[in-house]
mmCIF file of C-alpha atoms in Angstrom:
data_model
loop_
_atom_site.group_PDB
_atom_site.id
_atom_site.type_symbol
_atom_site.label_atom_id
_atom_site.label_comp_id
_atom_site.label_asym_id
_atom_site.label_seq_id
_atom_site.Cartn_x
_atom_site.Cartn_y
_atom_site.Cartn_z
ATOM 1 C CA UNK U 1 0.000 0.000 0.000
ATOM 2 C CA UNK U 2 0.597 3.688 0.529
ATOM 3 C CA UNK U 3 0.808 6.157 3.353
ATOM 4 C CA UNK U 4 -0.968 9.481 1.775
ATOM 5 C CA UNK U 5 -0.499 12.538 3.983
ATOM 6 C CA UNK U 6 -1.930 15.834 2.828
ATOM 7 C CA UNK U 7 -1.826 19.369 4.780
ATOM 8 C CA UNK U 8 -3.549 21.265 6.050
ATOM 9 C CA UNK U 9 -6.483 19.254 7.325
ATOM 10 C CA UNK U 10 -8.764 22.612 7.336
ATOM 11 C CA UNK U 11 -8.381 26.237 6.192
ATOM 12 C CA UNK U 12 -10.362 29.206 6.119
ATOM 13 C CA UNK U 13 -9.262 32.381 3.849
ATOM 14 C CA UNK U 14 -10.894 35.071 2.688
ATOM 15 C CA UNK U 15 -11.931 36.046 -0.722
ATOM 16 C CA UNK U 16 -9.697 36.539 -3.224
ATOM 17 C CA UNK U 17 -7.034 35.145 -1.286
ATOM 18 C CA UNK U 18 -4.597 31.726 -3.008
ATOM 19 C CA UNK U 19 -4.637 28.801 -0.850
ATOM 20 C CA UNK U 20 -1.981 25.728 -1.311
ATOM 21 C CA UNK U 21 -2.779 22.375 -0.464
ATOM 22 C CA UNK U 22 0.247 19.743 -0.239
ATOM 23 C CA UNK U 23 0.115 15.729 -0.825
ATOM 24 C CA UNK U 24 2.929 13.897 0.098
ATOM 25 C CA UNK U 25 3.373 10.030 -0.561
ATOM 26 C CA UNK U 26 5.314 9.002 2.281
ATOM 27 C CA UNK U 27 6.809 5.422 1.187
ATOM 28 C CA UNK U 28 5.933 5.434 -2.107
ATOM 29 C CA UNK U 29 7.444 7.388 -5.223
ATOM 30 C CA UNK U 30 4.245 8.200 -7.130
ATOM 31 C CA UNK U 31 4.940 9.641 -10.589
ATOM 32 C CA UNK U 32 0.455 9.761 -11.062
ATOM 33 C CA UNK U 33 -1.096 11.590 -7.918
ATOM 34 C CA UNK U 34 -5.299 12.177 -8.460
ATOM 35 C CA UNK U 35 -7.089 15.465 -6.931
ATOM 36 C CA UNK U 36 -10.459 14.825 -6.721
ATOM 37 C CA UNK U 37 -13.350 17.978 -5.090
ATOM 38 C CA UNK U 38 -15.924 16.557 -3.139
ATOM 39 C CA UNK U 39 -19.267 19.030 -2.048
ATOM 40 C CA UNK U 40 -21.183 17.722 0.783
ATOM 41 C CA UNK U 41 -23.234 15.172 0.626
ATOM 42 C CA UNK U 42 -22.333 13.905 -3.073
ATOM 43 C CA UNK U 43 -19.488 12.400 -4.856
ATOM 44 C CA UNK U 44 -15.593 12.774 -5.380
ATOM 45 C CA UNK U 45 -15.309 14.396 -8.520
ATOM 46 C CA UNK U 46 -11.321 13.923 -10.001
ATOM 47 C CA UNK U 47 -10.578 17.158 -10.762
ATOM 48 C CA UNK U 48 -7.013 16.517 -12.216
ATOM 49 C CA UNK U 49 -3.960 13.958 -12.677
ATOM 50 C CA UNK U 50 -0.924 14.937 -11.477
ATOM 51 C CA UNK U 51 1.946 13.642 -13.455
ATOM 52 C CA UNK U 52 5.820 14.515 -12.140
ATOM 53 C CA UNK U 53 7.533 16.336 -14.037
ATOM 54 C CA UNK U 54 4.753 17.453 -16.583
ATOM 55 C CA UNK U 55 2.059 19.403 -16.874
ATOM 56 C CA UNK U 56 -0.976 18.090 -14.813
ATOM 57 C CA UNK U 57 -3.864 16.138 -17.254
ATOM 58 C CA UNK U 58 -7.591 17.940 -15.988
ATOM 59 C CA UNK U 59 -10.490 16.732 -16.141
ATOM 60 C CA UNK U 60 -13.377 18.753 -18.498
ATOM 61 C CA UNK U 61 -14.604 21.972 -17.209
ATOM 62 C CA UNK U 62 -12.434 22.072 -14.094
ATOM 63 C CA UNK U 63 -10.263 25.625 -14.429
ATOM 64 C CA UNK U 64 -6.513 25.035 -14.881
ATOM 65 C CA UNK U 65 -5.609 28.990 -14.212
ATOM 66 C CA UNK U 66 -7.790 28.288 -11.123
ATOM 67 C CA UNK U 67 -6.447 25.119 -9.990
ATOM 68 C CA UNK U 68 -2.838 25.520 -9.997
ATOM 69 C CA UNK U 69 -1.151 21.810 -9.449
ATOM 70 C CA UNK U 70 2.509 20.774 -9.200
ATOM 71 C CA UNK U 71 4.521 17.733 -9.145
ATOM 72 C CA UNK U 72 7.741 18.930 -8.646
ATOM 73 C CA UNK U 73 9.074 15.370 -7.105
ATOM 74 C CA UNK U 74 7.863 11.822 -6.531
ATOM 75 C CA UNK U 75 6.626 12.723 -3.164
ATOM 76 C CA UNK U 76 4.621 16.183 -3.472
ATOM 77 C CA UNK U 77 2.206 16.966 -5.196
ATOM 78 C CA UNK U 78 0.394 20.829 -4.549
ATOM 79 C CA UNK U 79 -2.782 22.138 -5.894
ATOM 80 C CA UNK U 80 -3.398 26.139 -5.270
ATOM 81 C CA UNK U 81 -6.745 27.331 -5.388
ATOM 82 C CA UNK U 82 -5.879 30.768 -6.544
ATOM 83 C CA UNK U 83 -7.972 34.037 -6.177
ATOM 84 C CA UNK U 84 -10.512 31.931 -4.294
ATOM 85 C CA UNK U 85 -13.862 32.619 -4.212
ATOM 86 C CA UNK U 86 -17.012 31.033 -1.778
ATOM 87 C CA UNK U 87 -18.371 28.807 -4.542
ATOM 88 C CA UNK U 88 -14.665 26.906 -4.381
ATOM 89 C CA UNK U 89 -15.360 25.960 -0.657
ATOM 90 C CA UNK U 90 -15.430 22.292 -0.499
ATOM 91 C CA UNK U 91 -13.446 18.659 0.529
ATOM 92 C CA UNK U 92 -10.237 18.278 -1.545
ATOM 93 C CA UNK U 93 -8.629 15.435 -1.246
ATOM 94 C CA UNK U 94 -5.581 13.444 -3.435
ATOM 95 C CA UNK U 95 -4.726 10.410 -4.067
ATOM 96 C CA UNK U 96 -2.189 8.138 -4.994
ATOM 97 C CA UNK U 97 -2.035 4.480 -6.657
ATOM 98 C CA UNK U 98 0.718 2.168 -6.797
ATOM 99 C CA UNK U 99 -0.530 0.539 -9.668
ATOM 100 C CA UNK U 100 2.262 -1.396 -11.817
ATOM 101 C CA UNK U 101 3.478 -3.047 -8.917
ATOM 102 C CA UNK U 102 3.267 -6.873 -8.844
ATOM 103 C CA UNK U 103 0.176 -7.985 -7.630
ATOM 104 C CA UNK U 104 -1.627 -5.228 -6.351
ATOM 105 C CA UNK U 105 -5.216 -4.294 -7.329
ATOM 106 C CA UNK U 106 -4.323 -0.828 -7.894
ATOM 107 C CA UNK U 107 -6.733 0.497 -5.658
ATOM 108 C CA UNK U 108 -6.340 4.348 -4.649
ATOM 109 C CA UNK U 109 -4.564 5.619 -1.420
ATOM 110 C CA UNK U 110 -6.163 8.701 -0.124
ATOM 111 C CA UNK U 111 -4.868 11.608 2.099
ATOM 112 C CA UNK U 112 -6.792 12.949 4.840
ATOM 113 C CA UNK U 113 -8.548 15.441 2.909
ATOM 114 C CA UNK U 114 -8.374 19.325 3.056
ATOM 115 C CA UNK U 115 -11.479 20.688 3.843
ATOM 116 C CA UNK U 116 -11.216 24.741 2.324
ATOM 117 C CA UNK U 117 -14.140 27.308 3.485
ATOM 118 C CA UNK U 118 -13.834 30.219 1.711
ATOM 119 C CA UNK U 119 -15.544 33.692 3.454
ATOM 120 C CA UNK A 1 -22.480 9.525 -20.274
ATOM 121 C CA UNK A 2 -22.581 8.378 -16.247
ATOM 122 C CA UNK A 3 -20.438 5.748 -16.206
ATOM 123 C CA UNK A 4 -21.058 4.210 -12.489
ATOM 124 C CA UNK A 5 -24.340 4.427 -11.378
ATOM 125 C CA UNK A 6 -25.671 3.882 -7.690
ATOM 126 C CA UNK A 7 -29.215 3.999 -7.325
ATOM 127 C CA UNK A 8 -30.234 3.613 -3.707
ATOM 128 C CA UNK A 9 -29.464 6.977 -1.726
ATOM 129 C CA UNK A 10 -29.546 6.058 1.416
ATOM 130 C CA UNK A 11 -31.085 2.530 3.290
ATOM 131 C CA UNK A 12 -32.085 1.642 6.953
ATOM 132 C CA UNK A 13 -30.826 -1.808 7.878
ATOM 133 C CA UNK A 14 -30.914 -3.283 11.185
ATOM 134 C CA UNK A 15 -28.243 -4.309 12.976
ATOM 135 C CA UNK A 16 -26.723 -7.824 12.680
ATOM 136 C CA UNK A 17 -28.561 -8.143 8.642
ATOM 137 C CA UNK A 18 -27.132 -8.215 5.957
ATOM 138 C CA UNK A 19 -27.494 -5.600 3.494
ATOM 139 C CA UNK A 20 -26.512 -5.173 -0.401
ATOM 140 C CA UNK A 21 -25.762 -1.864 -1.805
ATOM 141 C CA UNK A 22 -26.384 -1.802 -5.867
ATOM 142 C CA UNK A 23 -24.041 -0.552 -8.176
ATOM 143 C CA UNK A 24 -23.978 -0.570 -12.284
ATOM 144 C CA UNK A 25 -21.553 0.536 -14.640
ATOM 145 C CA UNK A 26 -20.529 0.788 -17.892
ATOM 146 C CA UNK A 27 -17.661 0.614 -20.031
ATOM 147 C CA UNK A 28 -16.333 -0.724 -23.184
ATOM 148 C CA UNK A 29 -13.021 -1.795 -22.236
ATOM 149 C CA UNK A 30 -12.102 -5.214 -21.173
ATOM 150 C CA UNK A 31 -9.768 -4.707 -18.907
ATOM 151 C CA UNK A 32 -11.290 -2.899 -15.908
ATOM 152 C CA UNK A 33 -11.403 -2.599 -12.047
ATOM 153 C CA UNK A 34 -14.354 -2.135 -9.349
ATOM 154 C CA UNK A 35 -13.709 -0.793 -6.055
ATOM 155 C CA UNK A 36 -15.689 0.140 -3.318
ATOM 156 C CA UNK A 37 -15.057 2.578 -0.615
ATOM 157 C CA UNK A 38 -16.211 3.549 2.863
ATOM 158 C CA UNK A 39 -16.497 7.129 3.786
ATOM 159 C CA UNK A 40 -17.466 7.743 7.471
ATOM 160 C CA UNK A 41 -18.438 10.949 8.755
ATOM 161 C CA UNK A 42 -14.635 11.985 9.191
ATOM 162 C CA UNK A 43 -14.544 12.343 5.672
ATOM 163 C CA UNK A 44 -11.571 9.643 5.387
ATOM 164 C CA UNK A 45 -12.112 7.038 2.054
ATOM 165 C CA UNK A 46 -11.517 3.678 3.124
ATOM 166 C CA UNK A 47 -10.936 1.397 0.641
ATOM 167 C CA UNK A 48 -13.017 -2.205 1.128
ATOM 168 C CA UNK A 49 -12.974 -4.553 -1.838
ATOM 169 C CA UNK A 50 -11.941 -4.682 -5.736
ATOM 170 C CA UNK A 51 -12.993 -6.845 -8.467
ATOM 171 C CA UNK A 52 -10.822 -7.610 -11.686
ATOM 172 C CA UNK A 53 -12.887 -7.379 -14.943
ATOM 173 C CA UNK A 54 -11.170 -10.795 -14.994
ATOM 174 C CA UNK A 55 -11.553 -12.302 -12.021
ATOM 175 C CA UNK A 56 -13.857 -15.398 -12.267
ATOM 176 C CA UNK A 57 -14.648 -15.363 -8.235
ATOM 177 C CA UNK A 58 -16.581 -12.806 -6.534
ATOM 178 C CA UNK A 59 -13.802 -11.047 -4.422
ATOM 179 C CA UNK A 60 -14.434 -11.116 -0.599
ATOM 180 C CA UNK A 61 -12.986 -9.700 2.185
ATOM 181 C CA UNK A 62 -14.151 -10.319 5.855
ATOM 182 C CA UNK A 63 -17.886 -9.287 5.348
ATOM 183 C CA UNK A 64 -17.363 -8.108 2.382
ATOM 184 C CA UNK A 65 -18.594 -9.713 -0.754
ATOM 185 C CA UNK A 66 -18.821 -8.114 -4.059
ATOM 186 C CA UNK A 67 -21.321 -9.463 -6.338
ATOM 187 C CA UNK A 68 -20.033 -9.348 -9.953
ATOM 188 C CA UNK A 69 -22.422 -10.193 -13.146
ATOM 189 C CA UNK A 70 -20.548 -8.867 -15.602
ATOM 190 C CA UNK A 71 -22.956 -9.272 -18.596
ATOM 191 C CA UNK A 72 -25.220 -6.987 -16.250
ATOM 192 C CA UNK A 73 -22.262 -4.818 -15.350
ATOM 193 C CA UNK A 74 -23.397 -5.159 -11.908
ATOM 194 C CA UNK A 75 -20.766 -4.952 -9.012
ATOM 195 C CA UNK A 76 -23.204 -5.102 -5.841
ATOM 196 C CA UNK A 77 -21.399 -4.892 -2.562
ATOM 197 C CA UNK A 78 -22.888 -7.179 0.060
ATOM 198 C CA UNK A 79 -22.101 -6.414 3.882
ATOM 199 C CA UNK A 80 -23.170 -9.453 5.807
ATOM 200 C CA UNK A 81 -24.219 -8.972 10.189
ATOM 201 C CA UNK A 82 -23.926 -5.661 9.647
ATOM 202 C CA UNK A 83 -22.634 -3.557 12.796
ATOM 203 C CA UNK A 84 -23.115 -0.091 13.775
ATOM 204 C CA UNK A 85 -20.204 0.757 12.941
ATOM 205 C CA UNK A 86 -20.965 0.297 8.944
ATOM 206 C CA UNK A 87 -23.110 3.499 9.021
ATOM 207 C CA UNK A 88 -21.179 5.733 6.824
ATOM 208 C CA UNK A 89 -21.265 6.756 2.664
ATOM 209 C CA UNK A 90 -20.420 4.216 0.626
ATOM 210 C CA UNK A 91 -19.237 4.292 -2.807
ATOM 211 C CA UNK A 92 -18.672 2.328 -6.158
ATOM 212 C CA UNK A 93 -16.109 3.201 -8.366
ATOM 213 C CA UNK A 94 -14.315 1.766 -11.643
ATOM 214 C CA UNK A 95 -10.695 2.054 -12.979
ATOM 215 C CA UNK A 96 -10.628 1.688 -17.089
ATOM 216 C CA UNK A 97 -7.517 -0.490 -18.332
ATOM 217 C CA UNK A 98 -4.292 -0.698 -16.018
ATOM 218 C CA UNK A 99 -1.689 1.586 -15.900
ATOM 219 C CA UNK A 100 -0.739 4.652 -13.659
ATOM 220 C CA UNK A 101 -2.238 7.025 -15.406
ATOM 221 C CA UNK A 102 -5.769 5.767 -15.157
ATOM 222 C CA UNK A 103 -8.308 7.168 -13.634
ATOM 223 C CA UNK A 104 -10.611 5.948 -11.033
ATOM 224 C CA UNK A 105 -14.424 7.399 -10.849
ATOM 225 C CA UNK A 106 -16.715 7.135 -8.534
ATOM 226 C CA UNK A 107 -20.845 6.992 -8.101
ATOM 227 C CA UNK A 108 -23.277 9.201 -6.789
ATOM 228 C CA UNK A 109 -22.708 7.080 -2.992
ATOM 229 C CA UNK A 110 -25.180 5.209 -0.991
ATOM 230 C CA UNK A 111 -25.629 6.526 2.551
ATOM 231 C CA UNK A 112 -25.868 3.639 4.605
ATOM 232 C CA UNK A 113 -27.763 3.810 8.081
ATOM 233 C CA UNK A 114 -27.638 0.596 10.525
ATOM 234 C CA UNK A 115 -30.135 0.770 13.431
ATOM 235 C CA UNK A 116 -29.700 -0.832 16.952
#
């Protein structure tokens, strides 16, 4: 498996404001990390694929200019909500699979979640 | 098109029953994966059971038992004696082909209530 931290847990801001949002794979070198939104009460929604070293792949009608991710190592990935406004308050949370491994099932490994209130 | 489909919203079981959640999907690869996932009220994803398009056995783990008619693309999760700790969301979701880069989506959830 994988150990999927992500930081911070919560955070408030106020609009207008960027907020970053870090994933780290702890004992696993993930070169594919998955940011999915979540609104309460309904489904993740993947929002983007993180790919080291490249450009992040997103998913249809999901902002790139707003959604700012990086891979910058096998470790961390970040996604910055810039210039964030109330209607971007939600649950994000990442991902991480270690699919091509021998064996596995390739399920995902999720952080804790960030949960982001905008004011 | 929605690709994973979960009908039932939310159920009432009692405690100690067993209770299947439906799920349906649909895909035109061959090579595929179904999961399913527990979300409590923390908000964590827990990850329960997955099913290989080519896995010939239903997959099981503990009380977990994933019903798998593939000519229905049907991937119903059974929970057998349930226990009040099984109240949470619960989601189906479905990997297409096998590599790193792809992507795993998930249904609409079924909120899952178990009563003393």
């Amino acid at each position: 498996g994988a150990v999927v931290s992500q930081h911070p847990s919560r955070v408030i801001c106020k609009s207008g404001t960027s907020v970053k949002i870090e994933c780290r794979s702890l004992d696993f070198q993930a070169t594919t990390m998955f940011w999915y939104r979540q609104f309460p009460k309904q489904s993740l929604m993947l929002m983007a694929t993180s790919n080291e070293g490249s450009k992040a792949t997103y998913e249809q009608g999901v902002e790139k200019d707003k959604f700012l991710i990086n891979h910058a190592s096998l470790t961390l990935s970040t996604l910055t909500v810039t210039s964030a406004h109330p209607e971007d308050s939600s649950f994000y949370i990442c991902s991480v699979t270690t699919i091509g491994e021998a064996g596995v099932t390739g399920e995902l490994f999720f952080g804790e979640g960030s949960r982001l209130t905008v004011l | 098109a929605q690709k994973i489909t979960q009908t039932q919203p939310g159920m009432f079981v009692q405690e100690k029953e067993a209770v299947t959640l439906d799920c349906t999907y649909d895909t035109s690869d061959q090579s595929y994966g179904l999961f399913w996932y527990k979300q409590p009220s923390s908000g964590e994803m827990i990850f329960l059971i997955y099913q290989g398009s080519y896995d010939e056995q239903n997959a099981t783990e503990g009380r977990y038992s994933l019903n798998f008619q593939k000519a229905r693309k049907s991937a119903n999760l059974v929970i057998s004696a349930s226990q009040l700790g099984d109240s949470a969301m619960y989601f189906c979701a479905m990997r297409e082909g096998y590599s790193s880069a792809s992507k795993i989506i998930f249904g609409s959830g079924t909120r899952l209530s178990i009563r003393p």
